[in-house]
PDB file of C-alpha atoms in Angstrom:
ATOM      1  CA  MET R   1       0.000   0.000   0.000  1.00  0.00           C
ATOM      2  CA  PRO R   2       1.450   3.459  -0.936  1.00  0.00           C
ATOM      3  CA  GLN R   3       2.520   5.436   2.114  1.00  0.00           C
ATOM      4  CA  GLN R   4       3.163   9.107   2.693  1.00  0.00           C
ATOM      5  CA  ALA R   5       6.683  10.167   3.655  1.00  0.00           C
ATOM      6  CA  ARG R   6       8.075  12.899   5.869  1.00  0.00           C
ATOM      7  CA  LEU R   7      11.458  14.521   5.351  1.00  0.00           C
ATOM      8  CA  ILE R   8      12.856  16.972   7.919  1.00  0.00           C
ATOM      9  CA  ALA R   9      15.937  18.900   6.793  1.00  0.00           C
ATOM     10  CA  TYR R  10      18.223  20.464   9.398  1.00  0.00           C
ATOM     11  CA  PRO R  11      20.252  23.283   7.773  1.00  0.00           C
ATOM     12  CA  PRO R  12      23.278  24.139   9.953  1.00  0.00           C
ATOM     13  CA  ASP R  13      22.282  27.798  10.352  1.00  0.00           C
ATOM     14  CA  GLY R  14      18.520  27.773  10.215  1.00  0.00           C
ATOM     15  CA  ALA R  15      15.178  26.358  11.233  1.00  0.00           C
ATOM     16  CA  ALA R  16      14.169  22.874  10.178  1.00  0.00           C
ATOM     17  CA  VAL R  17      12.334  22.489   6.873  1.00  0.00           C
ATOM     18  CA  VAL R  18       9.596  19.845   6.680  1.00  0.00           C
ATOM     19  CA  ARG R  19       8.188  18.269   3.543  1.00  0.00           C
ATOM     20  CA  THR R  20       5.522  15.540   3.421  1.00  0.00           C
ATOM     21  CA  PRO R  21       5.411  14.237  -0.170  1.00  0.00           C
ATOM     22  CA  GLU R  22       2.289  12.300  -1.125  1.00  0.00           C
ATOM     23  CA  PRO R  23       2.366   8.735  -2.501  1.00  0.00           C
ATOM     24  CA  GLY R  24       3.336   8.857  -6.174  1.00  0.00           C
ATOM     25  CA  GLU R  25       5.012  12.259  -5.814  1.00  0.00           C
ATOM     26  CA  ILE R  26       8.594  13.202  -6.786  1.00  0.00           C
ATOM     27  CA  LEU R  27      10.441  15.534  -4.407  1.00  0.00           C
ATOM     28  CA  ARG R  28      13.364  17.307  -6.033  1.00  0.00           C
ATOM     29  CA  ILE R  29      16.096  18.384  -3.572  1.00  0.00           C
ATOM     30  CA  GLY R  30      18.823  20.971  -4.129  1.00  0.00           C
ATOM     31  CA  ARG R  31      20.058  24.536  -3.865  1.00  0.00           C
ATOM     32  CA  SER R  32      18.140  25.836  -6.885  1.00  0.00           C
ATOM     33  CA  ALA R  33      15.066  27.999  -6.225  1.00  0.00           C
ATOM     34  CA  ASP R  34      12.867  25.699  -8.328  1.00  0.00           C
ATOM     35  CA  CYS R  35      13.550  22.624  -6.153  1.00  0.00           C
ATOM     36  CA  ASP R  36      10.667  21.222  -4.084  1.00  0.00           C
ATOM     37  CA  LEU R  37      12.974  21.123  -1.070  1.00  0.00           C
ATOM     38  CA  ARG R  38      15.423  23.984  -1.354  1.00  0.00           C
ATOM     39  CA  LEU R  39      18.550  23.633   0.787  1.00  0.00           C
ATOM     40  CA  ASP R  40      20.414  26.905   0.466  1.00  0.00           C
ATOM     41  CA  HIS R  41      23.825  25.686   1.589  1.00  0.00           C
ATOM     42  CA  PRO R  42      27.122  25.790  -0.366  1.00  0.00           C
ATOM     43  CA  SER R  43      27.713  22.055   0.116  1.00  0.00           C
ATOM     44  CA  VAL R  44      24.472  21.245  -1.705  1.00  0.00           C
ATOM     45  CA  SER R  45      24.355  21.101  -5.518  1.00  0.00           C
ATOM     46  CA  ARG R  46      21.741  23.054  -7.456  1.00  0.00           C
ATOM     47  CA  ALA R  47      20.030  19.777  -8.400  1.00  0.00           C
ATOM     48  CA  HIS R  48      21.304  17.380  -5.746  1.00  0.00           C
ATOM     49  CA  ALA R  49      18.908  14.442  -5.408  1.00  0.00           C
ATOM     50  CA  GLU R  50      15.317  13.365  -5.731  1.00  0.00           C
ATOM     51  CA  LEU R  51      12.984  11.346  -3.579  1.00  0.00           C
ATOM     52  CA  ALA R  52      10.327   9.464  -5.548  1.00  0.00           C
ATOM     53  CA  ASP R  53       7.546   7.008  -4.768  1.00  0.00           C
ATOM     54  CA  GLY R  54       7.138   4.210  -7.336  1.00  0.00           C
ATOM     55  CA  ILE R  55       6.462   0.515  -7.569  1.00  0.00           C
ATOM     56  CA  ASP R  56       9.433  -0.182  -5.261  1.00  0.00           C
ATOM     57  CA  GLY R  57       8.225   2.309  -2.657  1.00  0.00           C
ATOM     58  CA  TRP R  58      10.210   5.420  -1.795  1.00  0.00           C
ATOM     59  CA  VAL R  59      13.555   5.615  -3.576  1.00  0.00           C
ATOM     60  CA  LEU R  60      16.378   8.129  -3.157  1.00  0.00           C
ATOM     61  CA  ARG R  61      18.392   8.928  -6.269  1.00  0.00           C
ATOM     62  CA  ASP R  62      21.475  11.147  -6.395  1.00  0.00           C
ATOM     63  CA  LEU R  63      21.499  13.509  -9.403  1.00  0.00           C
ATOM     64  CA  GLY R  64      25.257  13.580  -9.913  1.00  0.00           C
ATOM     65  CA  SER R  65      25.829  15.987  -7.025  1.00  0.00           C
ATOM     66  CA  LYS R  66      29.299  17.275  -6.191  1.00  0.00           C
ATOM     67  CA  ASN R  67      29.337  16.201  -2.524  1.00  0.00           C
ATOM     68  CA  GLY R  68      27.114  13.154  -2.789  1.00  0.00           C
ATOM     69  CA  SER R  69      24.040  11.762  -1.056  1.00  0.00           C
ATOM     70  CA  HIS R  70      24.347   9.544   2.027  1.00  0.00           C
ATOM     71  CA  LEU R  71      22.048   7.036   3.712  1.00  0.00           C
ATOM     72  CA  ASP R  72      22.894   6.506   7.394  1.00  0.00           C
ATOM     73  CA  GLY R  73      26.416   7.721   6.653  1.00  0.00           C
ATOM     74  CA  VAL R  74      26.995   5.526   3.571  1.00  0.00           C
ATOM     75  CA  PRO R  75      27.349   7.173   0.118  1.00  0.00           C
ATOM     76  CA  VAL R  76      24.596   6.051  -2.283  1.00  0.00           C
ATOM     77  CA  GLU R  77      23.607   6.740  -5.883  1.00  0.00           C
ATOM     78  CA  ARG R  78      20.260   4.965  -5.555  1.00  0.00           C
ATOM     79  CA  ALA R  79      18.630   3.414  -2.514  1.00  0.00           C
ATOM     80  CA  ARG R  80      15.236   2.169  -1.378  1.00  0.00           C
ATOM     81  CA  LEU R  81      13.972   3.777   1.812  1.00  0.00           C
ATOM     82  CA  GLU R  82      11.935   1.199   3.704  1.00  0.00           C
ATOM     83  CA  ARG R  83      12.264   2.536   7.247  1.00  0.00           C
ATOM     84  CA  ALA R  84      13.145   5.608   9.259  1.00  0.00           C
ATOM     85  CA  CYS R  85      16.691   6.716   8.479  1.00  0.00           C
ATOM     86  CA  TRP R  86      19.081   9.657   8.223  1.00  0.00           C
ATOM     87  CA  LEU R  87      19.970  11.142   4.851  1.00  0.00           C
ATOM     88  CA  ARG R  88      22.695  13.669   4.138  1.00  0.00           C
ATOM     89  CA  PHE R  89      22.998  15.952   1.145  1.00  0.00           C
ATOM     90  CA  GLY R  90      26.380  17.676   1.254  1.00  0.00           C
ATOM     91  CA  ASP R  91      26.554  18.866   4.868  1.00  0.00           C
ATOM     92  CA  VAL R  92      22.792  19.043   5.435  1.00  0.00           C
ATOM     93  CA  HIS R  93      21.297  16.211   7.498  1.00  0.00           C
ATOM     94  CA  CYS R  94      17.712  15.095   6.893  1.00  0.00           C
ATOM     95  CA  GLU R  95      15.465  12.746   8.839  1.00  0.00           C
ATOM     96  CA  PHE R  96      13.298  10.455   6.696  1.00  0.00           C
ATOM     97  CA  ALA R  97      10.274   8.526   7.957  1.00  0.00           C
ATOM     98  CA  LEU R  98       7.138   6.860   6.619  1.00  0.00           C
ATOM     99  CA  VAL R  99       3.939   8.219   8.150  1.00  0.00           C
ATOM    100  CA  ASP R 100       0.367   6.961   8.229  1.00  0.00           C
ATOM    101  CA  PRO R 101      -2.635   9.205   7.398  1.00  0.00           C
ATOM    102  CA  ALA R 102      -3.242  10.056  11.074  1.00  0.00           C
ATOM    103  CA  GLN R 103       0.363  11.187  11.544  1.00  0.00           C
ATOM    104  CA  ALA R 104       0.239  13.222   8.334  1.00  0.00           C
ATOM    105  CA  HIS R 105      -2.951  14.932   9.513  1.00  0.00           C
ATOM    106  CA  ALA R 106      -1.347  15.664  12.906  1.00  0.00           C
ATOM    107  CA  LEU R 107       1.547  17.437  11.174  1.00  0.00           C
ATOM    108  CA  THR R 108      -0.865  19.707   9.314  1.00  0.00           C
ATOM    109  CA  ASP R 109      -3.016  20.272  12.391  1.00  0.00           C
ATOM    110  CA  ARG R 110       0.004  21.178  14.535  1.00  0.00           C
ATOM    111  CA  ALA R 111       0.771  24.259  12.448  1.00  0.00           C
ATOM    112  CA  ARG R 112      -2.837  25.435  12.695  1.00  0.00           C
ATOM    113  CA  THR R 113      -2.882  24.890  16.471  1.00  0.00           C
ATOM    114  CA  LEU R 114       0.425  26.696  16.961  1.00  0.00           C
ATOM    115  CA  ARG R 115      -0.754  29.748  15.019  1.00  0.00           C
ATOM    116  CA  ALA R 116      -3.988  29.943  17.031  1.00  0.00           C
ATOM    117  CA  GLN R 117      -2.019  29.492  20.258  1.00  0.00           C
ATOM    118  CA  SER R 118       0.299  32.393  19.395  1.00  0.00           C
ATOM    119  CA  GLN R 119      -2.683  34.674  18.793  1.00  0.00           C
ATOM    120  CA  VAL R 120      -4.161  33.791  22.196  1.00  0.00           C
ATOM    121  CA  LEU R 121      -0.803  34.414  23.896  1.00  0.00           C
ATOM    122  CA  ALA R 122      -0.442  37.795  22.138  1.00  0.00           C
ATOM    123  CA  ARG R 123      -3.874  38.890  23.415  1.00  0.00           C
ATOM    124  CA  GLN R 124      -3.019  37.759  26.947  1.00  0.00           C
ATOM    125  CA  LEU R 125       0.252  39.651  26.747  1.00  0.00           C
ATOM    126  CA  ALA R 126      -1.466  42.927  25.841  1.00  0.00           C
ATOM    127  CA  ALA R 127      -3.651  42.597  28.960  1.00  0.00           C
ATOM    128  CA  ARG R 128      -0.726  42.326  31.403  1.00  0.00           C
ATOM    129  CA  PRO R 129      -0.981  45.247  33.829  1.00  0.00           C
ATOM    130  CA  ARG R 130       2.665  45.455  34.969  1.00  0.00           C
ATOM    131  CA  PHE R 131       5.921  45.621  33.008  1.00  0.00           C
ATOM    132  CA  SER R 132       7.430  42.658  34.883  1.00  0.00           C
ATOM    133  CA  GLY R 133       4.314  40.638  34.119  1.00  0.00           C
ATOM    134  CA  LEU R 134       4.655  41.601  30.468  1.00  0.00           C
ATOM    135  CA  LEU R 135       8.204  40.218  30.338  1.00  0.00           C
ATOM    136  CA  ASP R 136       7.145  37.024  32.102  1.00  0.00           C
ATOM    137  CA  GLY R 137       4.289  36.586  29.626  1.00  0.00           C
ATOM    138  CA  LEU R 138       6.588  37.164  26.649  1.00  0.00           C
ATOM    139  CA  LEU R 139       9.112  34.627  27.901  1.00  0.00           C
ATOM    140  CA  ASP R 140       6.497  32.031  28.822  1.00  0.00           C
ATOM    141  CA  GLY R 141       4.925  32.426  25.377  1.00  0.00           C
ATOM    142  CA  VAL R 142       8.224  31.902  23.552  1.00  0.00           C
ATOM    143  CA  LEU R 143       9.052  28.844  25.665  1.00  0.00           C
ATOM    144  CA  GLN R 144       5.598  27.408  25.049  1.00  0.00           C
ATOM    145  CA  LEU R 145       5.690  27.978  21.289  1.00  0.00           C
ATOM    146  CA  SER R 146       9.296  26.842  20.788  1.00  0.00           C
ATOM    147  CA  GLY R 147       9.380  23.886  23.170  1.00  0.00           C
ATOM    148  CA  GLY R 148      12.350  25.438  24.994  1.00  0.00           C
ATOM    149  CA  SER R 149      13.075  24.629  28.634  1.00  0.00           C
ATOM    150  CA  ARG R 150      15.093  27.720  29.636  1.00  0.00           C
ATOM    151  CA  GLY R 151      14.788  31.333  28.560  1.00  0.00           C
ATOM    152  CA  PHE R 152      15.898  34.943  28.970  1.00  0.00           C
ATOM    153  CA  VAL R 153      14.686  38.392  27.965  1.00  0.00           C
ATOM    154  CA  LEU R 154      17.568  40.794  27.290  1.00  0.00           C
ATOM    155  CA  LEU R 155      16.934  44.558  27.275  1.00  0.00           C
ATOM    156  CA  PRO R 156      19.252  47.606  27.184  1.00  0.00           C
ATOM    157  CA  ARG R 157      20.267  49.365  30.380  1.00  0.00           C
ATOM    158  CA  ASP R 158      22.973  52.028  30.671  1.00  0.00           C
ATOM    159  CA  GLY R 159      24.293  51.172  27.205  1.00  0.00           C
ATOM    160  CA  GLU R 160      24.494  47.410  27.837  1.00  0.00           C
ATOM    161  CA  LEU R 161      22.194  44.467  27.255  1.00  0.00           C
ATOM    162  CA  VAL R 162      21.127  42.878  30.548  1.00  0.00           C
ATOM    163  CA  VAL R 163      18.835  40.062  31.664  1.00  0.00           C
ATOM    164  CA  SER R 164      15.436  41.563  32.471  1.00  0.00           C
ATOM    165  CA  ALA R 165      13.587  38.263  32.959  1.00  0.00           C
ATOM    166  CA  SER R 166      14.547  34.589  33.057  1.00  0.00           C
ATOM    167  CA  ARG R 167      12.945  31.166  33.356  1.00  0.00           C
ATOM    168  CA  ASN R 168      14.368  27.888  34.673  1.00  0.00           C
ATOM    169  CA  ALA R 169      17.876  29.291  35.068  1.00  0.00           C
ATOM    170  CA  GLU R 170      18.576  27.427  38.309  1.00  0.00           C
ATOM    171  CA  GLY R 171      21.811  28.219  40.079  1.00  0.00           C
ATOM    172  CA  LEU R 172      22.067  31.671  38.483  1.00  0.00           C
ATOM    173  CA  ASP R 173      21.203  35.040  39.892  1.00  0.00           C
ATOM    174  CA  GLN R 174      18.495  37.013  38.105  1.00  0.00           C
ATOM    175  CA  SER R 175      20.993  39.114  36.142  1.00  0.00           C
ATOM    176  CA  SER R 176      23.145  36.269  34.757  1.00  0.00           C
ATOM    177  CA  PHE R 177      22.848  35.148  31.143  1.00  0.00           C
ATOM    178  CA  ALA R 178      23.919  31.553  30.558  1.00  0.00           C
ATOM    179  CA  GLY R 179      22.741  31.057  26.987  1.00  0.00           C
ATOM    180  CA  SER R 180      24.628  31.366  23.718  1.00  0.00           C
ATOM    181  CA  VAL R 181      26.229  34.799  23.498  1.00  0.00           C
ATOM    182  CA  GLY R 182      27.102  34.149  19.854  1.00  0.00           C
ATOM    183  CA  ALA R 183      23.442  33.532  18.934  1.00  0.00           C
ATOM    184  CA  VAL R 184      22.338  36.774  20.603  1.00  0.00           C
ATOM    185  CA  GLN R 185      25.127  38.730  18.907  1.00  0.00           C
ATOM    186  CA  ARG R 186      24.089  37.392  15.496  1.00  0.00           C
ATOM    187  CA  VAL R 187      20.416  38.239  16.044  1.00  0.00           C
ATOM    188  CA  LEU R 188      21.250  41.774  17.196  1.00  0.00           C
ATOM    189  CA  ALA R 189      23.584  42.332  14.234  1.00  0.00           C
ATOM    190  CA  GLU R 190      21.202  40.935  11.599  1.00  0.00           C
ATOM    191  CA  GLY R 191      17.849  41.859  13.161  1.00  0.00           C
ATOM    192  CA  ARG R 192      16.437  38.468  12.149  1.00  0.00           C
ATOM    193  CA  PRO R 193      15.169  35.485  14.185  1.00  0.00           C
ATOM    194  CA  LEU R 194      17.441  32.474  14.529  1.00  0.00           C
ATOM    195  CA  ALA R 195      16.783  28.799  15.184  1.00  0.00           C
ATOM    196  CA  VAL R 196      19.415  26.070  15.465  1.00  0.00           C
ATOM    197  CA  ASN R 197      18.080  22.553  15.949  1.00  0.00           C
ATOM    198  CA  ARG R 198      21.385  20.686  16.010  1.00  0.00           C
ATOM    199  CA  ILE R 199      24.155  22.650  17.684  1.00  0.00           C
ATOM    200  CA  ASP R 200      26.764  20.104  16.600  1.00  0.00           C
ATOM    201  CA  SER R 201      26.035  20.922  12.944  1.00  0.00           C
ATOM    202  CA  ALA R 202      26.677  24.654  13.412  1.00  0.00           C
ATOM    203  CA  PRO R 203      30.486  25.128  13.646  1.00  0.00           C
ATOM    204  CA  TRP R 204      30.170  28.780  14.707  1.00  0.00           C
ATOM    205  CA  LEU R 205      28.263  27.634  17.823  1.00  0.00           C
ATOM    206  CA  ALA R 206      29.415  24.123  18.692  1.00  0.00           C
ATOM    207  CA  GLY R 207      32.763  25.054  20.241  1.00  0.00           C
ATOM    208  CA  ARG R 208      31.683  28.138  22.184  1.00  0.00           C
ATOM    209  CA  ALA R 209      32.240  27.931  25.936  1.00  0.00           C
ATOM    210  CA  SER R 210      28.704  29.113  26.797  1.00  0.00           C
ATOM    211  CA  VAL R 211      27.182  26.377  24.622  1.00  0.00           C
ATOM    212  CA  VAL R 212      29.435  23.606  25.928  1.00  0.00           C
ATOM    213  CA  ALA R 213      28.975  24.635  29.581  1.00  0.00           C
ATOM    214  CA  GLY R 214      25.193  24.702  29.249  1.00  0.00           C
ATOM    215  CA  GLY R 215      24.964  21.422  27.329  1.00  0.00           C
ATOM    216  CA  ILE R 216      22.771  23.232  24.806  1.00  0.00           C
ATOM    217  CA  GLN R 217      21.279  21.019  22.082  1.00  0.00           C
ATOM    218  CA  SER R 218      19.020  23.500  20.286  1.00  0.00           C
ATOM    219  CA  LEU R 219      18.057  27.163  20.595  1.00  0.00           C
ATOM    220  CA  VAL R 220      15.838  29.970  19.360  1.00  0.00           C
ATOM    221  CA  CYS R 221      16.654  33.670  19.537  1.00  0.00           C
ATOM    222  CA  LEU R 222      14.270  36.455  18.476  1.00  0.00           C
ATOM    223  CA  PRO R 223      15.046  40.159  18.077  1.00  0.00           C
ATOM    224  CA  LEU R 224      12.979  42.851  19.771  1.00  0.00           C
ATOM    225  CA  LEU R 225      12.791  45.501  17.077  1.00  0.00           C
ATOM    226  CA  ASP R 226      12.449  49.249  17.441  1.00  0.00           C
ATOM    227  CA  GLY R 227      11.571  49.937  13.824  1.00  0.00           C
ATOM    228  CA  THR R 228      14.246  48.042  11.916  1.00  0.00           C
ATOM    229  CA  ARG R 229      16.833  48.159  14.729  1.00  0.00           C
ATOM    230  CA  ALA R 230      17.211  45.263  17.181  1.00  0.00           C
ATOM    231  CA  VAL R 231      17.425  46.725  20.689  1.00  0.00           C
ATOM    232  CA  GLY R 232      16.806  43.566  22.681  1.00  0.00           C
ATOM    233  CA  ALA R 233      16.268  39.833  22.338  1.00  0.00           C
ATOM    234  CA  VAL R 234      14.271  36.885  23.619  1.00  0.00           C
ATOM    235  CA  TYR R 235      16.298  33.701  23.928  1.00  0.00           C
ATOM    236  CA  ALA R 236      15.230  30.090  24.608  1.00  0.00           C
ATOM    237  CA  ASP R 237      17.162  26.822  24.533  1.00  0.00           C
ATOM    238  CA  ARG R 238      16.993  23.240  25.690  1.00  0.00           C
ATOM    239  CA  SER R 239      19.515  20.551  26.581  1.00  0.00           C
ATOM    240  CA  GLU R 240      17.218  17.593  25.941  1.00  0.00           C
ATOM    241  CA  PRO R 241      15.694  16.120  22.744  1.00  0.00           C
ATOM    242  CA  GLY R 242      12.448  17.569  21.447  1.00  0.00           C
ATOM    243  CA  GLU R 243      10.421  18.469  18.377  1.00  0.00           C
ATOM    244  CA  PRO R 244      12.427  20.483  15.833  1.00  0.00           C
ATOM    245  CA  VAL R 245      11.698  24.169  15.365  1.00  0.00           C
ATOM    246  CA  THR R 246      10.549  24.387  11.754  1.00  0.00           C
ATOM    247  CA  GLN R 247      10.601  27.424   9.499  1.00  0.00           C
ATOM    248  CA  LEU R 248       6.841  27.762  10.026  1.00  0.00           C
ATOM    249  CA  ASP R 249       7.361  27.635  13.805  1.00  0.00           C
ATOM    250  CA  LEU R 250      10.026  30.329  13.523  1.00  0.00           C
ATOM    251  CA  ASP R 251       7.724  32.543  11.440  1.00  0.00           C
ATOM    252  CA  ILE R 252       4.997  32.222  14.087  1.00  0.00           C
ATOM    253  CA  LEU R 253       7.497  32.936  16.887  1.00  0.00           C
ATOM    254  CA  ALA R 254       8.843  35.975  15.019  1.00  0.00           C
ATOM    255  CA  ALA R 255       5.311  37.370  14.556  1.00  0.00           C
ATOM    256  CA  PHE R 256       4.600  36.841  18.268  1.00  0.00           C
ATOM    257  CA  ALA R 257       7.836  38.592  19.291  1.00  0.00           C
ATOM    258  CA  GLU R 258       7.173  41.429  16.839  1.00  0.00           C
ATOM    259  CA  SER R 259       3.736  42.138  18.292  1.00  0.00           C
ATOM    260  CA  ALA R 260       5.097  41.830  21.842  1.00  0.00           C
ATOM    261  CA  ALA R 261       8.019  44.176  21.153  1.00  0.00           C
ATOM    262  CA  VAL R 262       5.654  47.165  20.891  1.00  0.00           C
ATOM    263  CA  TRP R 263       4.356  46.574  24.411  1.00  0.00           C
ATOM    264  CA  VAL R 264       7.717  45.590  25.877  1.00  0.00           C
ATOM    265  CA  LEU R 265       9.635  48.602  24.557  1.00  0.00           C
ATOM    266  CA  ALA R 266       6.872  50.988  25.614  1.00  0.00           C
ATOM    267  CA  GLY R 267       6.855  49.458  29.093  1.00  0.00           C
ATOM    268  CA  HIS R 268      10.643  49.586  29.225  1.00  0.00           C
ATOM    269  CA  ALA R 269      10.609  53.290  28.394  1.00  0.00           C
ATOM    270  CA  LEU R 270       7.962  54.008  31.052  1.00  0.00           C
ATOM    271  CA  GLU R 271       9.957  52.045  33.631  1.00  0.00           C
ATOM    272  CA  ALA R 272      13.004  54.182  32.843  1.00  0.00           C
ATOM    273  CA  LEU R 273      10.911  57.328  33.316  1.00  0.00           C
ATOM    274  CA  ASP R 274       9.607  56.045  36.644  1.00  0.00           C
ATOM    275  CA  ALA R 275      13.194  55.513  37.785  1.00  0.00           C
ATOM    276  CA  ALA R 276      14.196  59.074  36.831  1.00  0.00           C
ATOM    277  CA  PRO R 277      14.165  61.877  39.473  1.00  0.00           C
ATOM    278  CA  ARG R 278      10.772  63.547  39.808  1.00  0.00           C
ATOM    279  CA  TRP R 279      10.399  67.270  39.038  1.00  0.00           C
ATOM    280  CA  SER R 280       9.432  67.943  42.659  1.00  0.00           C
ATOM    281  CA  ALA R 281      12.661  66.268  43.854  1.00  0.00           C
ATOM    282  CA  ILE R 282      14.722  68.332  41.411  1.00  0.00           C
ATOM    283  CA  VAL R 283      13.045  71.583  42.529  1.00  0.00           C
ATOM    284  CA  SER R 284      13.471  70.638  46.195  1.00  0.00           C
ATOM    285  CA  ALA R 285      17.176  69.927  45.692  1.00  0.00           C
ATOM    286  CA  HIS R 286      17.573  73.220  43.842  1.00  0.00           C
ATOM    287  CA  ASP R 287      15.813  75.177  46.592  1.00  0.00           C
ATOM    288  CA  SER R 288      17.949  73.562  49.247  1.00  0.00           C
ATOM    289  CA  GLY R 289      21.045  74.593  47.335  1.00  0.00           C
ATOM    290  CA  VAL R 290      19.824  78.177  47.053  1.00  0.00           C
ATOM    291  CA  ARG R 291      19.064  78.418  50.786  1.00  0.00           C
ATOM    292  CA  ALA R 292      22.461  77.001  51.619  1.00  0.00           C
TER     293      ALA R 292
END
């Protein structure tokens, strides 16, 4: 009986990309924009491989790629895929599995549920009466949507970025950041959200002391934008296995953070004003100086 397949690609520097080709379908894989699964990575050829369902079931065929196609670490030119396995195209790892109709429906339904969930969280966030509650709501929402287990909100103070809220950072004081500094730096510099599902496949992250010390396996980092400029960030990671953060997940997370940023930055500005000396205190100090 023909069976639907699921292929999850894990680009080294991006969110996971999921494709669920139907029975009888051909999935073309490569770097070219017209590929069904586009893997924009220099190790991947423009037309790298194809995954097709035929009389022999699902078959992987390499299309003469420069860096080859691999099945569970073994180079292949053509191979039948009869079970769950790992594929590699150049340096991009992909997880292949056969799914039944119920599993395929659950994949589609998950995206719909996640989008609805983010809208509910955004409405709840807008109703938070206090600034600290707003930060807690933002962080809880990102952790819930991303599947992260630990998180931080970083906001500017006196010209530096500091921890303004944290979750599940046991053993640290409230102001300590124990996540990936490199991920935050990249998000602030580029002003774009970042997801890394397999730290070991991202050379710019894997060897960093903060990542090694925290045992970080995957992470998400979202910019808080003031116009087009990133002035803060929301960060979440986990050190245990979990569902991959897909590109659709990242888009939903980015939209949630973008809507929250308006409230957070406004609250941050009001908090700074509250901390400033009041006019009455300034006048009183001036009068005291005059009398002296």
